[in-house]
Short mmCIF file of C-alpha atoms and ligand atoms in Angstrom, two decimals:
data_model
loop_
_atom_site.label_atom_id
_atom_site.label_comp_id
_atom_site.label_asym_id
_atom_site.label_seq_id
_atom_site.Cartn_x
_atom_site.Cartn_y
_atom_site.Cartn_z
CA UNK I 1 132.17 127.17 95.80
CA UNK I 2 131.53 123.38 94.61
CA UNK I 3 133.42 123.62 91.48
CA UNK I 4 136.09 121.46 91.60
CA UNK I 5 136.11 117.36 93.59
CA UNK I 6 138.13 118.50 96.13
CA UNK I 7 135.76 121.75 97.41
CA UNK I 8 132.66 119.63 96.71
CA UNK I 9 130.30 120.42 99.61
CA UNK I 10 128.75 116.97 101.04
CA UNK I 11 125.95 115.97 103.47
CA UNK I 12 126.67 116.05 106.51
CA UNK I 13 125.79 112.17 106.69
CA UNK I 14 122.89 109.53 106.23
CA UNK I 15 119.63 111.23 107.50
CA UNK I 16 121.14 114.51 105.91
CA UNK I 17 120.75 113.23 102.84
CA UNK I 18 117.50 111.57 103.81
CA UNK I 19 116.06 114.67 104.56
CA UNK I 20 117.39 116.37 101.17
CA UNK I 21 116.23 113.83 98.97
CA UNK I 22 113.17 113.34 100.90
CA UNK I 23 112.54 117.41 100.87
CA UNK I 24 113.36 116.46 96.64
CA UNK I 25 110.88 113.65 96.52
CA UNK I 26 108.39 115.30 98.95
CA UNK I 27 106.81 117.74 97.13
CA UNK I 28 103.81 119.42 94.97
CA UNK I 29 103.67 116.25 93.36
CA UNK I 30 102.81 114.68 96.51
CA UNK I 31 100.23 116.71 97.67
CA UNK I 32 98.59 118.83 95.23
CA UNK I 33 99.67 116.27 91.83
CA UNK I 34 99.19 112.82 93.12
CA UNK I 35 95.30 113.31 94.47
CA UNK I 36 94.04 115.26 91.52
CA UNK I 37 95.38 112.77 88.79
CA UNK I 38 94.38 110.00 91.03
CA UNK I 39 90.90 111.85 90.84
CA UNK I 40 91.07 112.48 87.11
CA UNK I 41 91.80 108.81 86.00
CA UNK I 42 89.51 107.42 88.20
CA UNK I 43 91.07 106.45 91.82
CA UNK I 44 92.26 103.13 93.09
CA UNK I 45 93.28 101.16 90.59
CA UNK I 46 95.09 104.30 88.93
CA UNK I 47 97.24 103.91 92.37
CA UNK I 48 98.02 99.95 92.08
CA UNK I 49 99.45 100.81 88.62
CA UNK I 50 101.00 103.83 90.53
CA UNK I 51 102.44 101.50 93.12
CA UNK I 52 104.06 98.78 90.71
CA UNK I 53 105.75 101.66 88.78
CA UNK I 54 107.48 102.38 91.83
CA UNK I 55 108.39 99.12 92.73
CA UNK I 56 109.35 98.19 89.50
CA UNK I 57 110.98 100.88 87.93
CA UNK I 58 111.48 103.87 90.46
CA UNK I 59 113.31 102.16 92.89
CA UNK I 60 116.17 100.54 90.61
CA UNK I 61 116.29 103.98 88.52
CA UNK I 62 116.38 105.78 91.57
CA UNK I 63 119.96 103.66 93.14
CA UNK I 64 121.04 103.63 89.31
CA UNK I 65 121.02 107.57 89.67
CA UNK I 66 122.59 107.45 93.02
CA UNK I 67 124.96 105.56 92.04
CA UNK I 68 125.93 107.21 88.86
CA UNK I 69 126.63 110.68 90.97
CA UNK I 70 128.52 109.34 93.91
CA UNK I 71 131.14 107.52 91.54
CA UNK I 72 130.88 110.71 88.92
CA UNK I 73 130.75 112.71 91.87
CA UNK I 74 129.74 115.32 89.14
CA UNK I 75 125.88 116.72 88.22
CA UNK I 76 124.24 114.78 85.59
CA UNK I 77 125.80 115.60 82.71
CA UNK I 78 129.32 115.71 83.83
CA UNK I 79 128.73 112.46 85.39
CA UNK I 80 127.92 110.98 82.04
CA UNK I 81 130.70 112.85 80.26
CA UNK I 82 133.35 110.88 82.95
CA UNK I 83 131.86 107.92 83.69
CA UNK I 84 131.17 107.69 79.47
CA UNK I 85 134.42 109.64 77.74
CA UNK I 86 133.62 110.36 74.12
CA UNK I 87 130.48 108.52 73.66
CA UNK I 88 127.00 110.20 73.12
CA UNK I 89 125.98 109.42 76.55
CA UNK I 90 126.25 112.79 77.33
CA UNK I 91 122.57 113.71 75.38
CA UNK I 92 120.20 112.18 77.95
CA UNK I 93 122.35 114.83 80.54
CA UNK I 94 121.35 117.47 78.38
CA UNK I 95 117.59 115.99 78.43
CA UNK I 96 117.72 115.93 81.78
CA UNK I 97 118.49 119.40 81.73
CA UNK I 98 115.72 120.41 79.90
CA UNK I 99 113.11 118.49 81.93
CA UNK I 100 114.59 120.46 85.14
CA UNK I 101 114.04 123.86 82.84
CA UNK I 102 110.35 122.86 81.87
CA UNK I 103 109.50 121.63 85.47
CA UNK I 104 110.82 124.66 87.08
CA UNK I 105 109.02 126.83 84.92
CA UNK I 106 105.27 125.81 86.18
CA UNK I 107 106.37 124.17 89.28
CA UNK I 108 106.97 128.04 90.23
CA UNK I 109 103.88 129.31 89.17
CA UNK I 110 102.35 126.35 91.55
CA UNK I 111 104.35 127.02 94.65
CA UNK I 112 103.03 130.85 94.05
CA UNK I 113 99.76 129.91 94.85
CA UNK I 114 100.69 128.05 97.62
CA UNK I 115 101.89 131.38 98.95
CA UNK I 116 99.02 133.19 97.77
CA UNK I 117 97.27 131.00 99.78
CA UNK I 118 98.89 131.46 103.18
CA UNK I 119 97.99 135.07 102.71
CA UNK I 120 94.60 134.56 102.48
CA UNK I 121 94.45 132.10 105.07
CA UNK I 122 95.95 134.62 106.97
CA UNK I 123 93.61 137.04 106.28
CA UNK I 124 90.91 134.82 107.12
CA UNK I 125 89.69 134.94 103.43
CA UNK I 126 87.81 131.57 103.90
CA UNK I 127 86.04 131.72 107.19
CA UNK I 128 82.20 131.67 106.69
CA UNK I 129 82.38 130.89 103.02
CA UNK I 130 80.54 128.12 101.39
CA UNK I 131 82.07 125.54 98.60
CA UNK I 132 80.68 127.41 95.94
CA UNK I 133 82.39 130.97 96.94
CA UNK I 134 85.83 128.88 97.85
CA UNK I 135 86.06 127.34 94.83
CA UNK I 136 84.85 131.04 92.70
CA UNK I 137 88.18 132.07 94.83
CA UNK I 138 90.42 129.66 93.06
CA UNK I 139 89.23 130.47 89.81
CA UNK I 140 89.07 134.38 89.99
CA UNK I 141 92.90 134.14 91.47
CA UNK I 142 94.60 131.89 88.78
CA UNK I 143 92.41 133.44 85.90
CA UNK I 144 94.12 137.19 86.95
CA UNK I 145 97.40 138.27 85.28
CA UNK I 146 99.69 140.17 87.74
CA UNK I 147 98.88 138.12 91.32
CA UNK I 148 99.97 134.62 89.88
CA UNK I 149 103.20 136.04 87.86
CA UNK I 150 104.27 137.87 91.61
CA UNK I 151 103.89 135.04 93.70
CA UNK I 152 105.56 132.69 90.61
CA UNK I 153 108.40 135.39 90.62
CA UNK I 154 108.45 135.68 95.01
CA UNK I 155 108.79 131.99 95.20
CA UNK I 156 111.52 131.90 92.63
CA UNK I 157 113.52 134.45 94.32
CA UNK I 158 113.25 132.63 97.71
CA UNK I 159 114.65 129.58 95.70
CA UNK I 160 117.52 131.15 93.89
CA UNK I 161 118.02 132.72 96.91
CA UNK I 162 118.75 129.23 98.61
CA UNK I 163 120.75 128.02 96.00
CA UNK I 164 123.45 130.83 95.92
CA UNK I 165 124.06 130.25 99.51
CA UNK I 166 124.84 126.38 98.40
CA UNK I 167 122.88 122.92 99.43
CA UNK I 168 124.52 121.84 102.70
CA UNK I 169 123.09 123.79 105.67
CA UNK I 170 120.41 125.81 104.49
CA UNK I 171 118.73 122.75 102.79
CA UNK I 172 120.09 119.49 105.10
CA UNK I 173 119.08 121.82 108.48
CA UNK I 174 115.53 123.16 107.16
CA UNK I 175 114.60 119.77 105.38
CA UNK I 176 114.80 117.99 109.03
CA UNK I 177 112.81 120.18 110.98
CA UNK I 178 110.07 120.80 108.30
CA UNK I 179 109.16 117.17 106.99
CA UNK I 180 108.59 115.87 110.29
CA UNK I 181 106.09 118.91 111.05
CA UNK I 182 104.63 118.46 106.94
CA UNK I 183 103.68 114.60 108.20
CA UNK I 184 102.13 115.82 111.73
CA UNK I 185 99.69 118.16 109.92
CA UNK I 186 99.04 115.32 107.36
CA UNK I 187 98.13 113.11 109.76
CA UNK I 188 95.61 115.47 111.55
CA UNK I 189 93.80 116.24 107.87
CA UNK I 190 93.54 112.76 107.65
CA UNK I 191 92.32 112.24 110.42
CA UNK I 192 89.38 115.45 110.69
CA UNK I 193 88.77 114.43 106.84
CA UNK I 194 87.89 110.53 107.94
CA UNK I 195 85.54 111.60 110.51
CA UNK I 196 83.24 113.62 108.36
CA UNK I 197 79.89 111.85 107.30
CA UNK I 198 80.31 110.48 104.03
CA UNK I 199 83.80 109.55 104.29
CA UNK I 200 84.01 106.33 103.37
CA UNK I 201 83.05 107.01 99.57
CA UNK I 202 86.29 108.82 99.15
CA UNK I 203 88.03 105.59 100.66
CA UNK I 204 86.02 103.60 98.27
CA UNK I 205 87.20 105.78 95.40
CA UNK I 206 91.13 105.31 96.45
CA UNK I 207 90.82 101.84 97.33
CA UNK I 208 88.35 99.66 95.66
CA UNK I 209 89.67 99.30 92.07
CA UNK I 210 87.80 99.39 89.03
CA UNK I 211 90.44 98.49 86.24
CA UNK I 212 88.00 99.33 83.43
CA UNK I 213 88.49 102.67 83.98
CA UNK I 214 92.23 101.80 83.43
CA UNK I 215 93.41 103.31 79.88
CA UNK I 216 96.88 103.46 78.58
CA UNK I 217 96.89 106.97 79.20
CA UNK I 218 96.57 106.17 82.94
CA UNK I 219 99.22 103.79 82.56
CA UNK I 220 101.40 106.76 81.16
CA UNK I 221 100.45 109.11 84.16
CA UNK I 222 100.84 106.84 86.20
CA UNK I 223 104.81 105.85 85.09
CA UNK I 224 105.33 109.70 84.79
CA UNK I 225 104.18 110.28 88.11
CA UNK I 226 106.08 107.84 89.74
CA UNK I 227 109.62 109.42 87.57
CA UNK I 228 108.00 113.12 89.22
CA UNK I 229 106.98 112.41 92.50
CA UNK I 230 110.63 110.82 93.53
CA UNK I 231 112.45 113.11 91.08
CA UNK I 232 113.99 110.56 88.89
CA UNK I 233 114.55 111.06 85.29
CA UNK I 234 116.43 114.39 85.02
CA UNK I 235 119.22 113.79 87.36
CA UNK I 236 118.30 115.54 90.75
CA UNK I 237 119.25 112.29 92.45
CA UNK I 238 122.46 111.97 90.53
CA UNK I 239 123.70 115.31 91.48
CA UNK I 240 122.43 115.14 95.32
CA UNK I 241 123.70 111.39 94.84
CA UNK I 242 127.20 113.15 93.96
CA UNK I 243 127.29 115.21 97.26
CA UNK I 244 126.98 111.75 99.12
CA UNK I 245 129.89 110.40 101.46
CA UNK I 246 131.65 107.42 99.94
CA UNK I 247 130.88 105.38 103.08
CA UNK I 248 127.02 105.64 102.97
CA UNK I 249 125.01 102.44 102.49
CA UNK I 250 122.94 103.54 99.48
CA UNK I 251 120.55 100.89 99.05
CA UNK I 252 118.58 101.78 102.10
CA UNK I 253 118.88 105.18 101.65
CA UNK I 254 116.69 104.44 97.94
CA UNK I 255 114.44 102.62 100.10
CA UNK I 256 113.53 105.46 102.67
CA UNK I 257 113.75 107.36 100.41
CA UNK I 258 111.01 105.83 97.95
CA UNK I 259 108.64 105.06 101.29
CA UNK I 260 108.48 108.96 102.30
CA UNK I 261 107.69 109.68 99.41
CA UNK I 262 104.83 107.33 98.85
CA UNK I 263 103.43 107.48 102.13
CA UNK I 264 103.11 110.89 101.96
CA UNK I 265 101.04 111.32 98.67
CA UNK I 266 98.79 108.32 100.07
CA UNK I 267 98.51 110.13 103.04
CA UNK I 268 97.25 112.74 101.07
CA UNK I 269 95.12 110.98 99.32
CA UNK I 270 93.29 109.95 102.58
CA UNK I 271 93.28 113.70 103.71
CA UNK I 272 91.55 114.96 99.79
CA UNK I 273 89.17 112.02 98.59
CA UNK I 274 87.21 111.43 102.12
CA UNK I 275 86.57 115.32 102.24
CA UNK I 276 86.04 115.53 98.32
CA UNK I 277 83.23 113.25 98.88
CA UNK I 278 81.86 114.55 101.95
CA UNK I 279 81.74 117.85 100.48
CA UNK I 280 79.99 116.49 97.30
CA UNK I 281 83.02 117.83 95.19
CA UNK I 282 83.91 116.52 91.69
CA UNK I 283 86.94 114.11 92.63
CA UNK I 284 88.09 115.06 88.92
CA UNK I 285 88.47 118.68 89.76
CA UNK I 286 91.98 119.28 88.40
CA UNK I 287 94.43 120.82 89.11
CA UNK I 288 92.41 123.39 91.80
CA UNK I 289 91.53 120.23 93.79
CA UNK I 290 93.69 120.64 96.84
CA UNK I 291 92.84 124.77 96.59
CA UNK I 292 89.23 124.50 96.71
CA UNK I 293 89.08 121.22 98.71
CA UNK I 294 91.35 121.92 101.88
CA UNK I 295 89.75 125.35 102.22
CA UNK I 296 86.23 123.67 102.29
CA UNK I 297 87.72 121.16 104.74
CA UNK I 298 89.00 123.76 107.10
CA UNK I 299 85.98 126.38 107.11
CA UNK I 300 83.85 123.17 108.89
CA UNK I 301 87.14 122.39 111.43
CA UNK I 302 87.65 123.54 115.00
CA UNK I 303 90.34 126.46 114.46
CA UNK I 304 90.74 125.48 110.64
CA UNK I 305 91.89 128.35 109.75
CA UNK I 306 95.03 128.09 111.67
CA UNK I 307 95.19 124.03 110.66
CA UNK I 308 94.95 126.23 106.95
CA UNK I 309 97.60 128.78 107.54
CA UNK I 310 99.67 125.79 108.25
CA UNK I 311 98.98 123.55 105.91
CA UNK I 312 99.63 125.92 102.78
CA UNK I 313 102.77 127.13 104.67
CA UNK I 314 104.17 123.62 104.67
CA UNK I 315 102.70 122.88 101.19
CA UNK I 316 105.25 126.23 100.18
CA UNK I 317 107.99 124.89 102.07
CA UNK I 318 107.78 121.04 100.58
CA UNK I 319 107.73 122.98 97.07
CA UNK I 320 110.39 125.03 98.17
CA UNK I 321 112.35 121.99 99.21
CA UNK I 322 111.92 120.16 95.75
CA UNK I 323 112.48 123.61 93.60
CA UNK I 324 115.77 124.12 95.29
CA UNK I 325 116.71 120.42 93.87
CA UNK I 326 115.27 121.21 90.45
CA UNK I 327 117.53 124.41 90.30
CA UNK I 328 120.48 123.17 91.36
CA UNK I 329 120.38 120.56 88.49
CA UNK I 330 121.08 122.83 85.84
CA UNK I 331 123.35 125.00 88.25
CA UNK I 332 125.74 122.79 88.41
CA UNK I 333 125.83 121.99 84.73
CA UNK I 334 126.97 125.76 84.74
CA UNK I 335 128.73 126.19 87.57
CA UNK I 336 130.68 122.12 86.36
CA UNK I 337 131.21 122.28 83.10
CA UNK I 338 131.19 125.98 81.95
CA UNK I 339 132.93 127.09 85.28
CA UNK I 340 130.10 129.84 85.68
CA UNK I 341 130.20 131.13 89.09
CA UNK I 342 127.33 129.63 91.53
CA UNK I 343 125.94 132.94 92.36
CA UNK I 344 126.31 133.92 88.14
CA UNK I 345 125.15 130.27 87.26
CA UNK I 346 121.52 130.67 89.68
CA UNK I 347 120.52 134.34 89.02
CA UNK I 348 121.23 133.72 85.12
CA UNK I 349 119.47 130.56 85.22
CA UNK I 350 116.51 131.83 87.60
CA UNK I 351 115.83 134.85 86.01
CA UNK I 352 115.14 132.46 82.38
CA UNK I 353 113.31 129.90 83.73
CA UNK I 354 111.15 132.48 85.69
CA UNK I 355 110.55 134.10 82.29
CA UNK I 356 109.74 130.38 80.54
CA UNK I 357 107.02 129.90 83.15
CA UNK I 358 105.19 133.22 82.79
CA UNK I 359 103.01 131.90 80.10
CA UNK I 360 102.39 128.88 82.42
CA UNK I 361 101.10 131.59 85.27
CA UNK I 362 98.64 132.82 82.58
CA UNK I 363 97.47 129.82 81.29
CA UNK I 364 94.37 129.78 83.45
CA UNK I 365 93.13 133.34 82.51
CA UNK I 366 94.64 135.25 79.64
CA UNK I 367 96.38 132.66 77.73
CA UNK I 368 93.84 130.00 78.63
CA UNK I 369 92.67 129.73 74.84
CA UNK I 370 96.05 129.48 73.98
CA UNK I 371 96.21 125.52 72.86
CA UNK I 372 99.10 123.26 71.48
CA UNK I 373 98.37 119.49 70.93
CA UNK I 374 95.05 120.48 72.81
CA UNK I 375 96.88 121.78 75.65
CA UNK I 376 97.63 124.81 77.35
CA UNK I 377 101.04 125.76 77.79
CA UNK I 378 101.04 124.85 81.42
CA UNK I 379 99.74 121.59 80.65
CA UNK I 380 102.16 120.90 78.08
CA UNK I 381 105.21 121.92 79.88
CA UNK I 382 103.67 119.12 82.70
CA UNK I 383 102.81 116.65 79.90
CA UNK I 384 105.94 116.69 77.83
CA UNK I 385 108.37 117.09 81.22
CA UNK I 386 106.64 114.47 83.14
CA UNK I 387 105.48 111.86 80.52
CA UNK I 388 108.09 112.32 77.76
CA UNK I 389 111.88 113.56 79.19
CA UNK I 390 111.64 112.06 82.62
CA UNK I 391 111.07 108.40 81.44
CA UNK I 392 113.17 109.03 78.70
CA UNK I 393 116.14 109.89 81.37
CA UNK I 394 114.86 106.91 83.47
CA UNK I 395 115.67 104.49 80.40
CA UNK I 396 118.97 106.23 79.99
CA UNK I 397 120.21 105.87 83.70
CA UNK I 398 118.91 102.52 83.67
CA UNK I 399 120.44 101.57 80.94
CA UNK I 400 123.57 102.97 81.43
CA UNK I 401 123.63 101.39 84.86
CA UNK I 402 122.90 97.77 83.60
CA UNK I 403 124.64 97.46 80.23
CA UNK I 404 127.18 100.34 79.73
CA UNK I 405 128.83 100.05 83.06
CA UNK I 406 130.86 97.27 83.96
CA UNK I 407 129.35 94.79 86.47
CA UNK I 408 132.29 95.34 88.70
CA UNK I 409 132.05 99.30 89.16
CA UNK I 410 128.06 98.67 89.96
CA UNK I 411 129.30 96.52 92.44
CA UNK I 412 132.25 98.22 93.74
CA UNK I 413 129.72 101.60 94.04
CA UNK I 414 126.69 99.77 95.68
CA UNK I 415 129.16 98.03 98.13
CA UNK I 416 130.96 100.89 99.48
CA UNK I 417 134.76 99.32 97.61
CA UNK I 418 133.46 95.77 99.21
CA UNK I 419 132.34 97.45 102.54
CA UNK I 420 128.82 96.56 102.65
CA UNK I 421 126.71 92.97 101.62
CA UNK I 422 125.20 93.69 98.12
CA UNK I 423 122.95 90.00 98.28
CA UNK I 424 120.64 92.08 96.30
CA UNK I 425 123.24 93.33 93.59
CA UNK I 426 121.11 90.05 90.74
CA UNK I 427 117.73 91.52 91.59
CA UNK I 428 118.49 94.82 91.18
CA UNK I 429 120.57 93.89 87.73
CA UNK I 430 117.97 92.49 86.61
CA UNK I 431 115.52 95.21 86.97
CA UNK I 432 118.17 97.96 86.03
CA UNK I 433 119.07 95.85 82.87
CA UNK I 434 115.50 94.11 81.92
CA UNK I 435 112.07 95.34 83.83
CA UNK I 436 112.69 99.12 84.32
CA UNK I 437 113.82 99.07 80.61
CA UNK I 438 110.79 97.22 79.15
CA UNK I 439 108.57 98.76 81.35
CA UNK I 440 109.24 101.99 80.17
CA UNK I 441 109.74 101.83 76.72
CA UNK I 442 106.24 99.46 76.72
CA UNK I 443 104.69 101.85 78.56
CA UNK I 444 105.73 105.35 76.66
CA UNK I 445 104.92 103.50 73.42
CA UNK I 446 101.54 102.73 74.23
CA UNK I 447 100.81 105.46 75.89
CA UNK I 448 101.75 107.29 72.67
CA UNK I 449 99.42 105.00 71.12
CA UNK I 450 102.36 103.17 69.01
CA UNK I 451 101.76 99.79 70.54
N1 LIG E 501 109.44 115.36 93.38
C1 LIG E 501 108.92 116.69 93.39
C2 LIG E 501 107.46 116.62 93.83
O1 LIG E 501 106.91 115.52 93.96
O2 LIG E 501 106.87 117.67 94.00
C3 LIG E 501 109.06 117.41 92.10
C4 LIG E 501 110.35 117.16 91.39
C5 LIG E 501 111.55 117.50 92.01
C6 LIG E 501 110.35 116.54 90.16
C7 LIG E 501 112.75 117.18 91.39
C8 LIG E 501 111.51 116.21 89.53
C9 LIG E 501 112.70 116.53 90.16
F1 LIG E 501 113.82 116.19 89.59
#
């Protein structure tokens, strides 16, 4: 299949791409992430850091890594290897790589439950029951051993599944028709959870900012979040980036791209904190937040549990979406530069990360007093994917995109071989070169507490 330049499969055009970077972007870390670490560092004015980040630093590292693939046309760490010949460039491929392997491995066990879910919304598991009984739910299911790991290993298969059949239809076709539908449901939770008395302290919470609750941990989340929720950092962008048509405008494909993405997870927020408060729920809950509060949210809805069904089937599908990129990240590492077969390359490569993530499925019940650094082993696999390698490869794209290559390649990339107006080709220099830079390492050494 898409082993050599000249077989490379390619988007079928602009809102293709669109809708496979947007199915990248739009994910877990929209929905289920962005509202429960919103909650846990305290709400609003963790989203105005949230916001900057994006501005600041996602957008240029995002075109930087679109960029980088469409010239490379290569995955991330062959792009480095022939855009950068014999120079060490090559490592931040490698940690890109890795974070794909780490995020894979708990992003599965997530996506499970997601499924898990539709089944009991199918079953009408929820109907009748009160807050206290949903939420007992949530906790009983992710503390058991076998139901987490066979949902983790169903979802996995689905995604290896769509990988060996390659990106272009399965994923282009499917990502059209299903974000659309994701942002109708959105819209009515957001709408059924700002009508409910008590609403407006949840709006309070995501709006009204209180920077002393602001620490430089936040700050950290907050960076790492905005490198997770548009998948920058490892190279998902650069790959998809690399199955791009050379006469696509990519500038405001970065910028759709980025405002999906970040309307949807403040859409969510509006559908979680309204009903969080209503309900009387801690708005710190963790990571169960969206399990225990949707559920609440539907039991009190006309037909909620069909709204329910829904809503965890499109959660699955947005995961599925985003897994598909993560895999196919280190699959074409394989299937690139060791000339691995795609079908050899995703089984090999599913079947080990599936593995890797097991002890993340378990870290809620058996392995939950398993702790390293203080964390479990699903919260480390999060922590050191999310806030260490991904704005580590954010530097390194950056970087590479405003000092290593020459000004006239940037150029020559950006503006389609003099094609399209680049007016914005200083500004974006400048933050490829100086802000993103500066912002991250400032950032990641403070929130390591180095600075
Ligand atoms: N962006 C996805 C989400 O928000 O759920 C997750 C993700 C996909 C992270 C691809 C990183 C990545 F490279």
């Amino acid at each position: 299949m898409a082993n050599s330049v000249s077989q490379r499969d390619s988007f079928s055009g602009k809102y293709g791409f669109i809708a496979a970077a947007a199915g990248s972007a739009i994910g877990l870390g929209n929905i289920w992430k962005f509202p429960y670490i919103t909650g846990v560092y305290g709400g609003s004015a963790f989203i105005i850091v949230y916001l900057i980040c994006i501005l600041l630093i996602g957008l240029p590292v995002m075109l930087s890594e679109i960029s980088v693939g469409r010239r490379a046309q290569k995955g991330v760490f062959g792009a480095y290897k022939t855009l950068a010949p014999g120079t060490p460039w090559f490592f931040s491929g490698y940690m890109g790589i890795a974070a794909a392997f780490l995020i894979l491995s708990f992003y599965g066990v997530v996506a499970g439950w997601t499924m898990e879910y539709v089944v009991k919304a199918l079953a009408g598991s929820f109907t009748g029951k009160n807050p206290d009984q949903i939420s007992a739910m949530f906790g009983d299911f992710i503390g058991q051993t076998a139901r987490p790991i066979f949902w983790q290993v169903g979802f996995m298969a689905l995604t290896c599944f769509i990988v060996i059949a390659g990106i272009k239809n399965g994923i282009e076709k499917y990502s059209k028709i299903l974000m659309p539908v994701l942002l109708v449901i959105l819209l009515m939770l957001c709408l059924r959870s700002v009508t409910l008395d008590g609403a407006s302290k949840g709006f309070e919470f995501l709006f009204k900012p209180d920077f002393s609750k602001l620490s430089g941990e936040a700050i950290l989340a907050a960076m790492g979040h905005a490198f997770f929720s548009l998948s920058l950092g490892m190279g998902t962008l650069v790959t998809y980036g690399s199955y791009l048509k050379k006469t696509e405008s990519l500038a405001p494909l970065a910028g759709q791209i980025t405002i999906a993405d970040t309307v949807i997870a403040l859409l969510a927020g509006i559908a979680i904190f309204p009903a969080v408060f209503a309900f009387g729920i801690e708005p710190a809950a963790g990571p169960g937040l969206v399990f225990v509060t949707l559920p609440n949210v539907f039991a009190q809805m006309p037909l909620g549990n069909i709204f329910c069904i829904l809503f965890f089937s499109l959660l699955a599908i947005a995961a599925l979406t985003s897994s598909i990129s993560i895999l196919e990240v280190v699959v074409a590492h394989l299937v690139e530069d060791f000339k691995v077969s795609r079908k050899t390359a995703t089984l090999m490569m599913t079947l080990v990360i599936t593995l890797f993530g097991i002890p993340s499925a378990l870290s809620f019940g058996s392995l939950s007093d398993l702790s390293i650094f203080g964390l479990n082993f699903f919260d480390l696999a999060d922590h050191i994917a999310s806030n260490f390698l991904l704005p580590l490869g954010g530097l390194c794209i950056s970087l590479f995109v405003g000092w290593k290559m020459a000004r006239k390649d940037v150029a020559d990339e950006l503006s389609n071989s003099g094609a399209v107006k680049i007016a914005y080709l200083p500004v974006f220099l400048f933050l490829a070169r100086i802000v993103a830079p500066i912002a991250i390492a400032t950032v990641f050494l403070h929130g390591l507490k180095i600075i």
